[in-house]
Structures are given as C-alpha cells and as structure tokens.
Amino acid sequence: MMIRQNVLIVVLFGMVLSGLIYLNNIQCSCNQQITEQGFNCSQQITEQGIIKPKWKQKIFGLRSSPGLLYNQPSVLVGRTDVASVSPWSAPIIWEGNFDSTLIDSIYKQQNLTIATTVFALGKYTRFVKDFLESAEQHYFVGFRVHYYLFTDQPESVPEVKMGENRSLTVQKVPSLNRWQDISMSRMEKLEKLIENELVNEADYIFCLDIDAKFYGRWGAETLGRLVGVIHPWLFNVPRSQFTYERRPESKAYIPVEEGDYYYAGAAFGGSLEDVHHLTKTCREQLQIDAANSIEAVWQEESHLNKYFLLNKPSKLLSPEYMWWDVNEKAAQIKIVRLTNVPKNYADVRPNP
C-alpha cells in the first residue's frame, strides 16, 4: 500500500511540474513574439499559440438620453435627389438624412476615443496648420480625439492649440524620393500603429490626407465598422469610367464589368479591428505587386478599392466628406465638410 501511495504522489508531482513547464514555455513564447513582432501587452494567445490583438471592448446599442428633444423622423420625407442606402443596405451619409443632436447624444455616452492619422512628408508640412486648426473647429467636436502625424520633418510642425481631450502625437518617418512610395508606405505604417499603440486605447480610427481643410461638421454620423468615402470626381459616372487598376497582373485588378463605387484613398476609417485587417491586406497586396515589378495605377487607393469591392463598407460617406474644391459646387452637395486644398503638385511633390 505504501508503494502505491508513493507512486501516486510521484505521478501527481510530475503532472503539476509538466503543467508549470508548459505554462512557462507559453509565457516565454509570448514574450519572444511580442519582442519580435512589436505587439504590446494588451494582446492574447489563441489556442494555436498565435499572438492576436485584444481589441478595446465597445459599448453596443444605440441608447438615447431620456428627455432629449429633436425633430420627429419621417419614413416619407427625406432626400430624393440622392441614394441614402447601398445595394447591401449600408447607409450613405448625406446632409439631411441624420439628426446631429440625436446622434451626438447617442455616441457621447460611450466615452469614445477617435484616433486620426495624417502624413506630412517634405513640403506637405505646409498643410498641417490649416488641417489641424480647421479640424479643431469641425471634426468630432466634443469627442476625445488623438491625432497621429507622420512626418520626416518634426521640427517643421507648427504649434496648434488643442481643445479639451484633444492631443497630437508626432512620429518621425524616413524621407522618400517618390510621392508614389509615400502613398504606398501608408498602409504598413497604419497597420503597425494600430498593433503597437492603438490596441485597447482607441475605439475608432480615421485615416485622412493632410492637404485638406474642414469647412463643416464631420462627426459621430461617420462612425461605423468599416467606412469608405465616395470619391468626389467619380460619384456620378458609370463604373466603366472608374479609374480602377485594369491590369490582371496586379492584385488590385478589377474588371470593367465589376465595381460598386469608386472610393477616395484620402479618407477611410472604422473600428480598429476592421481597419487593421484592411491595412494589413492592402500592405500584403502591395508587396506582392512590388515583387512582381508592378505598381497599381493609383497605388494604395487602387488596393483600397479592391478591398472595398470584396469587403463591403458598413457605412459610406457622401462626397461631402471629401470634396475636391470648396469653390466648386454640385447640385447634390448641400454642404462641403472636408475638401482638398488647391495646390501646384509640381511644387509640393518630390517627383512628377
């Protein structure tokens, strides 16, 4: 009997020791992958031992405040000159089809943080001041916003007074000799920013062009899982005229008979998880193209359009949210919210 008891104790001790060794090996593996891949402590191990980001938990549900007064909605009255929903039932946001008082009340309860990225390399630093000053007047007013500015000239970034719960982080990046390379490098930078700094910190992210200026509200009506902006040049033309990548050799290839809308590369966003998947996929496709010595016609914008064709946005923003000139009007545009700044591209770009 004594021998059996001793054997049982040895077996149990061996099982406990094996478990401790296994857990220690997993912890070491986790630490090694965190070091090698740059992930932070907010990530977790899956059953397969793969490091996966642990996204910040969101408050679900559109809860309205009691006693809030706003205009009565109608199912019969609204915009009739534009489409307000896509074929896959995603809303298309235009002036006149949302109530700002109601939507702000709903989302301000959620204590959200909106990360916002812009790139200002070379002479594009001249656009930083107008962008940030106008954003402070119109962009997610009353919400917590953290701007991330990527630049090769941190010393040229002007001081801009930020409002309460608004902040700016400047990150230095290498200079590049071609604007096309600057364009294509954005996806990788955004992918790594989400992995290394934004996980478990922000709720949503928008990626915008710096050579733009806000003239009207850009607020909580734009929040969604995956958000694309319909391009101002191509919102009213047939898909055969879209400037998609038409060469089958490219991973961004879209045949002439396919396509939904043409999306602007100057503005896109959504939840961290969805934008991370977008940027990672586009970065991988750009790298495959580069390995095959091909560059899509509009670089990352071409790959963005291919991604949105296969992964439908959950919300679409009308060209109000990325117009091409504040002095140019179209009948459908009741308000210009964000617009490109007129410029001489030969003067600001490092190459033709």
Tab-separated table of C-alpha atoms in Angstrom:
chain	number	residue	atom	x	y	z
A	1	MET	CA	0.000	0.000	0.000
A	2	MET	CA	2.860	2.375	0.882
A	3	ILE	CA	4.488	1.744	-2.523
A	4	ARG	CA	1.245	2.577	-4.357
A	5	GLN	CA	0.875	5.828	-2.405
A	6	ASN	CA	4.441	6.823	-3.233
A	7	VAL	CA	3.896	6.067	-6.919
A	8	LEU	CA	0.674	8.158	-6.924
A	9	ILE	CA	2.481	11.121	-5.290
A	10	VAL	CA	5.275	10.921	-7.864
A	11	VAL	CA	2.753	10.843	-10.737
A	12	LEU	CA	0.814	13.804	-9.387
A	13	PHE	CA	4.016	15.785	-8.794
A	14	GLY	CA	5.111	15.020	-12.366
A	15	MET	CA	1.792	16.241	-13.765
A	16	VAL	CA	1.996	19.505	-11.806
A	17	LEU	CA	5.608	20.053	-12.838
A	18	SER	CA	4.786	19.384	-16.508
A	19	GLY	CA	1.951	21.906	-16.365
A	20	LEU	CA	4.199	24.568	-14.883
A	21	ILE	CA	6.841	23.961	-17.560
A	22	TYR	CA	4.175	24.177	-20.299
A	23	LEU	CA	2.812	27.478	-18.959
A	24	ASN	CA	6.327	28.883	-18.651
A	25	ASN	CA	7.105	27.908	-22.244
A	26	ILE	CA	3.943	29.638	-23.465
A	27	GLN	CA	4.854	32.769	-21.498
A	28	CYS	CA	8.376	32.743	-22.957
A	29	SER	CA	6.984	32.215	-26.444
A	30	CYS	CA	4.557	35.093	-25.922
A	31	ASN	CA	7.323	37.400	-24.720
A	32	GLN	CA	9.505	36.425	-27.660
A	33	GLN	CA	6.750	37.085	-30.202
A	34	ILE	CA	5.896	40.387	-28.535
A	35	THR	CA	9.561	41.419	-28.815
A	36	GLU	CA	9.985	40.230	-32.403
A	37	GLN	CA	6.680	41.499	-33.784
A	38	GLY	CA	6.305	44.670	-31.759
A	39	PHE	CA	2.961	43.758	-30.202
A	40	ASN	CA	2.073	45.152	-26.781
A	41	CYS	CA	0.775	43.656	-23.555
A	42	SER	CA	-2.876	44.044	-24.490
A	43	GLN	CA	-2.603	41.063	-26.842
A	44	GLN	CA	-3.519	37.491	-26.061
A	45	ILE	CA	-2.604	33.913	-27.004
A	46	THR	CA	-5.019	31.842	-29.038
A	47	GLU	CA	-5.352	28.075	-28.739
A	48	GLN	CA	-2.865	27.736	-31.595
A	49	GLY	CA	-0.295	29.835	-29.752
A	50	ILE	CA	-0.657	32.811	-32.145
A	51	ILE	CA	-0.459	36.346	-30.816
A	52	LYS	CA	-3.678	38.192	-31.607
A	53	PRO	CA	-4.627	41.786	-30.748
A	54	LYS	CA	-7.161	42.161	-27.964
A	55	TRP	CA	-9.367	44.983	-29.153
A	56	LYS	CA	-10.877	47.507	-26.771
A	57	GLN	CA	-14.342	46.469	-25.678
A	58	LYS	CA	-17.077	48.723	-27.055
A	59	ILE	CA	-20.494	49.603	-25.682
A	60	PHE	CA	-23.039	48.187	-28.085
A	61	GLY	CA	-26.504	49.564	-28.689
A	62	LEU	CA	-27.760	52.986	-29.718
A	63	ARG	CA	-29.046	54.301	-26.402
A	64	SER	CA	-30.798	57.663	-26.410
A	65	SER	CA	-30.875	60.019	-23.421
A	66	PRO	CA	-34.287	60.376	-21.735
A	67	GLY	CA	-35.928	63.728	-22.299
A	68	LEU	CA	-33.831	64.577	-25.359
A	69	LEU	CA	-35.740	66.783	-27.816
A	70	TYR	CA	-35.144	66.525	-31.562
A	71	ASN	CA	-37.133	66.688	-34.801
A	72	GLN	CA	-39.580	63.862	-35.401
A	73	PRO	CA	-38.221	61.455	-38.016
A	74	SER	CA	-40.293	60.513	-41.046
A	75	VAL	CA	-40.354	57.479	-43.297
A	76	LEU	CA	-41.994	59.538	-46.040
A	77	VAL	CA	-39.965	62.753	-46.150
A	78	GLY	CA	-36.250	62.968	-46.924
A	79	ARG	CA	-33.654	63.420	-49.629
A	80	THR	CA	-34.987	62.293	-53.017
A	81	ASP	CA	-32.098	63.529	-55.177
A	82	VAL	CA	-29.543	61.036	-53.857
A	83	ALA	CA	-29.385	57.406	-52.736
A	84	SER	CA	-29.306	57.009	-48.966
A	85	VAL	CA	-28.526	53.297	-48.882
A	86	SER	CA	-26.217	50.976	-50.827
A	87	PRO	CA	-27.358	47.742	-52.519
A	88	TRP	CA	-26.071	45.818	-49.476
A	89	SER	CA	-28.117	48.050	-47.104
A	90	ALA	CA	-25.237	50.175	-45.828
A	91	PRO	CA	-26.264	53.792	-45.140
A	92	ILE	CA	-24.859	56.557	-47.348
A	93	ILE	CA	-24.455	59.696	-45.257
A	94	TRP	CA	-25.647	62.962	-46.804
A	95	GLU	CA	-26.700	66.258	-45.293
A	96	GLY	CA	-30.377	65.940	-44.466
A	97	ASN	CA	-30.503	62.245	-43.588
A	98	PHE	CA	-29.288	62.348	-39.980
A	99	ASP	CA	-30.035	64.385	-36.865
A	100	SER	CA	-26.813	65.699	-35.327
A	101	THR	CA	-28.394	66.375	-31.920
A	102	LEU	CA	-29.670	62.827	-31.601
A	103	ILE	CA	-26.594	61.086	-32.973
A	104	ASP	CA	-24.194	63.089	-30.784
A	105	SER	CA	-26.279	62.270	-27.713
A	106	ILE	CA	-26.090	58.570	-28.516
A	107	TYR	CA	-22.344	58.356	-29.107
A	108	LYS	CA	-21.124	60.781	-26.438
A	109	GLN	CA	-22.440	58.380	-23.804
A	110	GLN	CA	-19.905	55.818	-24.971
A	111	ASN	CA	-16.794	57.820	-23.969
A	112	LEU	CA	-15.143	57.127	-27.310
A	113	THR	CA	-11.622	57.871	-28.476
A	114	ILE	CA	-11.132	58.517	-32.194
A	115	ALA	CA	-7.578	58.086	-33.468
A	116	THR	CA	-6.862	60.140	-36.600
A	117	THR	CA	-3.788	59.734	-38.787
A	118	VAL	CA	-2.238	62.081	-41.324
A	119	PHE	CA	1.047	62.060	-43.240
A	120	ALA	CA	3.055	65.221	-43.940
A	121	LEU	CA	6.337	64.472	-45.677
A	122	GLY	CA	8.526	67.008	-47.431
A	123	LYS	CA	6.715	70.183	-48.428
A	124	TYR	CA	3.382	68.781	-47.264
A	125	THR	CA	4.154	70.136	-43.790
A	126	ARG	CA	2.793	73.468	-45.073
A	127	PHE	CA	-0.733	71.990	-44.863
A	128	VAL	CA	-0.536	70.896	-41.207
A	129	LYS	CA	-1.649	74.161	-39.607
A	130	ASP	CA	-4.825	74.634	-41.663
A	131	PHE	CA	-5.748	70.969	-41.329
A	132	LEU	CA	-5.440	70.864	-37.541
A	133	GLU	CA	-6.948	74.292	-36.881
A	134	SER	CA	-9.962	73.541	-39.053
A	135	ALA	CA	-10.296	70.059	-37.538
A	136	GLU	CA	-10.445	71.573	-34.071
A	137	GLN	CA	-13.450	73.602	-35.225
A	138	HIS	CA	-15.382	70.896	-37.099
A	139	TYR	CA	-14.003	67.374	-36.560
A	140	PHE	CA	-15.653	65.253	-33.828
A	141	VAL	CA	-16.249	68.326	-31.685
A	142	GLY	CA	-16.907	67.293	-28.090
A	143	PHE	CA	-15.249	63.878	-28.516
A	144	ARG	CA	-11.835	62.609	-27.440
A	145	VAL	CA	-9.556	62.806	-30.488
A	146	HIS	CA	-5.899	61.780	-30.759
A	147	TYR	CA	-4.129	62.923	-33.922
A	148	TYR	CA	-1.085	60.986	-35.149
A	149	LEU	CA	1.091	62.954	-37.556
A	150	PHE	CA	3.762	61.084	-39.507
A	151	THR	CA	6.461	63.376	-40.874
A	152	ASP	CA	10.125	63.440	-41.858
A	153	GLN	CA	10.397	66.999	-40.512
A	154	PRO	CA	9.100	67.114	-36.923
A	155	GLU	CA	10.806	70.459	-36.425
A	156	SER	CA	8.556	71.989	-39.111
A	157	VAL	CA	5.293	71.019	-37.420
A	158	PRO	CA	3.631	74.221	-36.153
A	159	GLU	CA	2.100	74.538	-32.715
A	160	VAL	CA	-1.675	74.326	-32.838
A	161	LYS	CA	-3.812	74.864	-29.766
A	162	MET	CA	-5.782	71.736	-28.966
A	163	GLY	CA	-9.120	71.647	-27.209
A	164	GLU	CA	-10.009	69.616	-24.134
A	165	ASN	CA	-9.443	65.869	-24.610
A	166	ARG	CA	-7.632	66.527	-27.893
A	167	SER	CA	-3.971	65.652	-28.426
A	168	LEU	CA	-1.311	65.402	-31.133
A	169	THR	CA	1.494	62.855	-31.387
A	170	VAL	CA	4.223	63.486	-33.969
A	171	GLN	CA	6.085	60.441	-35.254
A	172	LYS	CA	9.193	60.774	-37.376
A	173	VAL	CA	9.440	58.637	-40.512
A	174	PRO	CA	12.147	58.454	-43.198
A	175	SER	CA	12.048	60.768	-46.215
A	176	LEU	CA	11.150	59.218	-49.560
A	177	ASN	CA	12.077	60.331	-53.072
A	178	ARG	CA	8.792	59.489	-54.827
A	179	TRP	CA	5.295	60.549	-53.828
A	180	GLN	CA	4.139	57.152	-55.046
A	181	ASP	CA	6.366	55.492	-52.431
A	182	ILE	CA	4.974	57.812	-49.757
A	183	SER	CA	1.485	56.803	-50.807
A	184	MET	CA	2.232	53.089	-50.780
A	185	SER	CA	4.035	53.140	-47.419
A	186	ARG	CA	0.995	54.439	-45.561
A	187	MET	CA	-0.736	51.082	-45.198
A	188	GLU	CA	2.218	49.498	-43.424
A	189	LYS	CA	2.617	52.482	-41.082
A	190	LEU	CA	-1.084	52.383	-40.193
A	191	GLU	CA	-1.025	48.626	-39.645
A	192	LYS	CA	1.881	48.908	-37.197
A	193	LEU	CA	0.403	51.936	-35.414
A	194	ILE	CA	-2.774	50.003	-34.679
A	195	GLU	CA	-0.827	46.949	-33.481
A	196	ASN	CA	1.745	48.774	-31.372
A	197	GLU	CA	-0.053	51.812	-29.944
A	198	LEU	CA	-3.783	51.894	-30.521
A	199	VAL	CA	-4.872	48.422	-29.424
A	200	ASN	CA	-7.036	48.780	-26.336
A	201	GLU	CA	-6.597	52.570	-26.465
A	202	ALA	CA	-8.864	53.893	-29.242
A	203	ASP	CA	-12.322	52.853	-30.397
A	204	TYR	CA	-12.247	54.075	-33.994
A	205	ILE	CA	-9.653	55.319	-36.436
A	206	PHE	CA	-9.869	57.611	-39.467
A	207	CYS	CA	-7.029	57.942	-41.956
A	208	LEU	CA	-7.100	61.302	-43.739
A	209	ASP	CA	-4.956	63.295	-46.181
A	210	ILE	CA	-3.151	66.301	-44.720
A	211	ASP	CA	-3.616	68.543	-47.788
A	212	ALA	CA	-7.247	69.151	-46.860
A	213	LYS	CA	-9.289	71.596	-44.801
A	214	PHE	CA	-12.534	71.230	-42.848
A	215	TYR	CA	-15.395	73.606	-43.582
A	216	GLY	CA	-18.292	71.783	-41.937
A	217	ARG	CA	-19.241	69.167	-39.389
A	218	TRP	CA	-17.568	65.747	-39.503
A	219	GLY	CA	-18.984	63.914	-36.520
A	220	ALA	CA	-20.435	60.770	-34.987
A	221	GLU	CA	-22.660	60.151	-38.014
A	222	THR	CA	-19.498	58.818	-39.722
A	223	LEU	CA	-18.764	56.115	-37.150
A	224	GLY	CA	-19.071	52.542	-38.330
A	225	ARG	CA	-17.341	49.194	-38.502
A	226	LEU	CA	-15.785	49.893	-41.918
A	227	VAL	CA	-16.203	53.295	-43.543
A	228	GLY	CA	-15.409	54.403	-47.087
A	229	VAL	CA	-15.795	57.814	-48.730
A	230	ILE	CA	-17.239	58.056	-52.241
A	231	HIS	CA	-14.766	59.872	-54.489
A	232	PRO	CA	-15.869	63.407	-55.494
A	233	TRP	CA	-14.653	63.069	-59.073
A	234	LEU	CA	-16.436	59.811	-59.825
A	235	PHE	CA	-19.631	59.760	-57.758
A	236	ASN	CA	-21.917	60.350	-60.773
A	237	VAL	CA	-20.295	58.319	-63.575
A	238	PRO	CA	-20.763	54.692	-64.722
A	239	ARG	CA	-18.347	52.078	-63.362
A	240	SER	CA	-16.718	51.720	-66.777
A	241	GLN	CA	-15.210	55.174	-66.183
A	242	PHE	CA	-13.832	54.356	-62.728
A	243	THR	CA	-10.047	54.579	-62.602
A	244	TYR	CA	-9.618	51.104	-61.121
A	245	GLU	CA	-6.476	49.100	-61.786
A	246	ARG	CA	-7.300	47.275	-65.036
A	247	ARG	CA	-4.207	45.085	-65.461
A	248	PRO	CA	-4.863	41.471	-64.421
A	249	GLU	CA	-1.240	41.165	-63.298
A	250	SER	CA	-1.930	43.425	-60.306
A	251	LYS	CA	-3.555	42.278	-57.065
A	252	ALA	CA	-5.663	45.463	-57.301
A	253	TYR	CA	-7.214	44.362	-60.615
A	254	ILE	CA	-10.935	44.969	-61.080
A	255	PRO	CA	-12.560	44.047	-64.421
A	256	VAL	CA	-14.538	46.705	-66.305
A	257	GLU	CA	-17.854	44.977	-65.638
A	258	GLU	CA	-17.314	44.916	-61.852
A	259	GLY	CA	-17.338	47.554	-59.139
A	260	ASP	CA	-19.719	49.292	-56.737
A	261	TYR	CA	-18.467	52.822	-56.117
A	262	TYR	CA	-15.064	54.448	-56.513
A	263	TYR	CA	-13.665	55.235	-53.069
A	264	ALA	CA	-11.230	58.024	-52.190
A	265	GLY	CA	-7.905	56.946	-50.747
A	266	ALA	CA	-7.786	60.323	-48.998
A	267	ALA	CA	-10.250	59.253	-46.299
A	268	PHE	CA	-11.302	55.929	-44.799
A	269	GLY	CA	-11.807	54.512	-41.336
A	270	GLY	CA	-13.783	52.355	-38.960
A	271	SER	CA	-13.150	50.177	-35.934
A	272	LEU	CA	-9.544	49.328	-35.087
A	273	GLU	CA	-10.038	45.658	-35.880
A	274	ASP	CA	-11.566	46.275	-39.290
A	275	VAL	CA	-9.099	48.965	-40.335
A	276	HIS	CA	-6.232	46.776	-39.156
A	277	HIS	CA	-7.445	43.985	-41.434
A	278	LEU	CA	-7.821	46.480	-44.293
A	279	THR	CA	-4.320	47.938	-43.927
A	280	LYS	CA	-2.702	44.536	-43.429
A	281	THR	CA	-4.396	43.120	-46.540
A	282	CYS	CA	-3.524	46.146	-48.694
A	283	ARG	CA	0.075	46.100	-47.441
A	284	GLU	CA	0.411	42.426	-48.355
A	285	GLN	CA	-1.111	43.007	-51.815
A	286	LEU	CA	1.192	45.991	-52.422
A	287	GLN	CA	4.187	43.851	-51.518
A	288	ILE	CA	3.107	41.085	-53.886
A	289	ASP	CA	2.746	43.625	-56.693
A	290	ALA	CA	6.176	45.073	-55.892
A	291	ALA	CA	7.733	41.606	-56.006
A	292	ASN	CA	6.211	41.207	-59.477
A	293	SER	CA	7.502	44.640	-60.585
A	294	ILE	CA	4.053	46.176	-60.929
A	295	GLU	CA	2.637	49.327	-59.345
A	296	ALA	CA	-1.109	49.846	-59.320
A	297	VAL	CA	-2.297	52.920	-61.201
A	298	TRP	CA	-3.252	54.827	-58.025
A	299	GLN	CA	-1.054	52.920	-55.570
A	300	GLU	CA	-2.799	52.283	-52.231
A	301	GLU	CA	-6.057	53.840	-53.460
A	302	SER	CA	-6.298	51.125	-56.112
A	303	HIS	CA	-5.787	48.423	-53.493
A	304	LEU	CA	-8.264	50.133	-51.175
A	305	ASN	CA	-10.908	49.969	-53.902
A	306	LYS	CA	-10.205	46.276	-54.469
A	307	TYR	CA	-10.529	45.654	-50.725
A	308	PHE	CA	-13.847	47.510	-50.526
A	309	LEU	CA	-15.171	45.583	-53.515
A	310	LEU	CA	-14.599	42.292	-51.683
A	311	ASN	CA	-15.205	43.592	-48.143
A	312	LYS	CA	-18.212	45.901	-48.343
A	313	PRO	CA	-18.102	49.002	-46.118
A	314	SER	CA	-20.729	49.083	-43.383
A	315	LYS	CA	-21.173	52.820	-43.913
A	316	LEU	CA	-20.474	55.074	-46.897
A	317	LEU	CA	-19.798	58.785	-46.651
A	318	SER	CA	-21.003	61.010	-49.489
A	319	PRO	CA	-18.573	63.297	-51.361
A	320	GLU	CA	-19.463	65.998	-48.821
A	321	TYR	CA	-16.815	64.344	-46.659
A	322	MET	CA	-14.011	64.603	-49.240
A	323	TRP	CA	-14.861	67.271	-51.788
A	324	TRP	CA	-12.317	68.444	-54.366
A	325	ASP	CA	-12.628	72.239	-54.205
A	326	VAL	CA	-14.656	74.396	-51.829
A	327	ASN	CA	-15.304	76.873	-54.645
A	328	GLU	CA	-16.804	74.244	-56.965
A	329	LYS	CA	-20.371	73.118	-56.385
A	330	ALA	CA	-22.642	70.293	-57.466
A	331	ALA	CA	-26.419	70.195	-57.058
A	332	GLN	CA	-26.227	67.191	-54.719
A	333	ILE	CA	-23.667	68.793	-52.396
A	334	LYS	CA	-25.566	70.832	-49.806
A	335	ILE	CA	-22.519	71.294	-47.571
A	336	VAL	CA	-18.765	70.872	-48.007
A	337	ARG	CA	-17.356	69.236	-44.886
A	338	LEU	CA	-13.784	68.458	-45.948
A	339	THR	CA	-12.082	69.439	-49.172
A	340	ASN	CA	-8.738	69.170	-50.881
A	341	VAL	CA	-6.643	72.320	-50.758
A	342	PRO	CA	-5.867	73.638	-54.269
A	343	LYS	CA	-2.151	73.277	-54.918
A	344	ASN	CA	0.552	73.067	-57.552
A	345	TYR	CA	1.525	69.390	-57.386
A	346	ALA	CA	4.782	70.082	-59.201
A	347	ASP	CA	5.717	72.373	-56.332
A	348	VAL	CA	4.865	70.104	-53.372
A	349	ARG	CA	5.584	66.609	-54.681
A	350	PRO	CA	9.166	65.267	-54.717
A	351	ASN	CA	8.780	63.878	-58.244
A	352	PRO	CA	6.361	64.249	-61.201
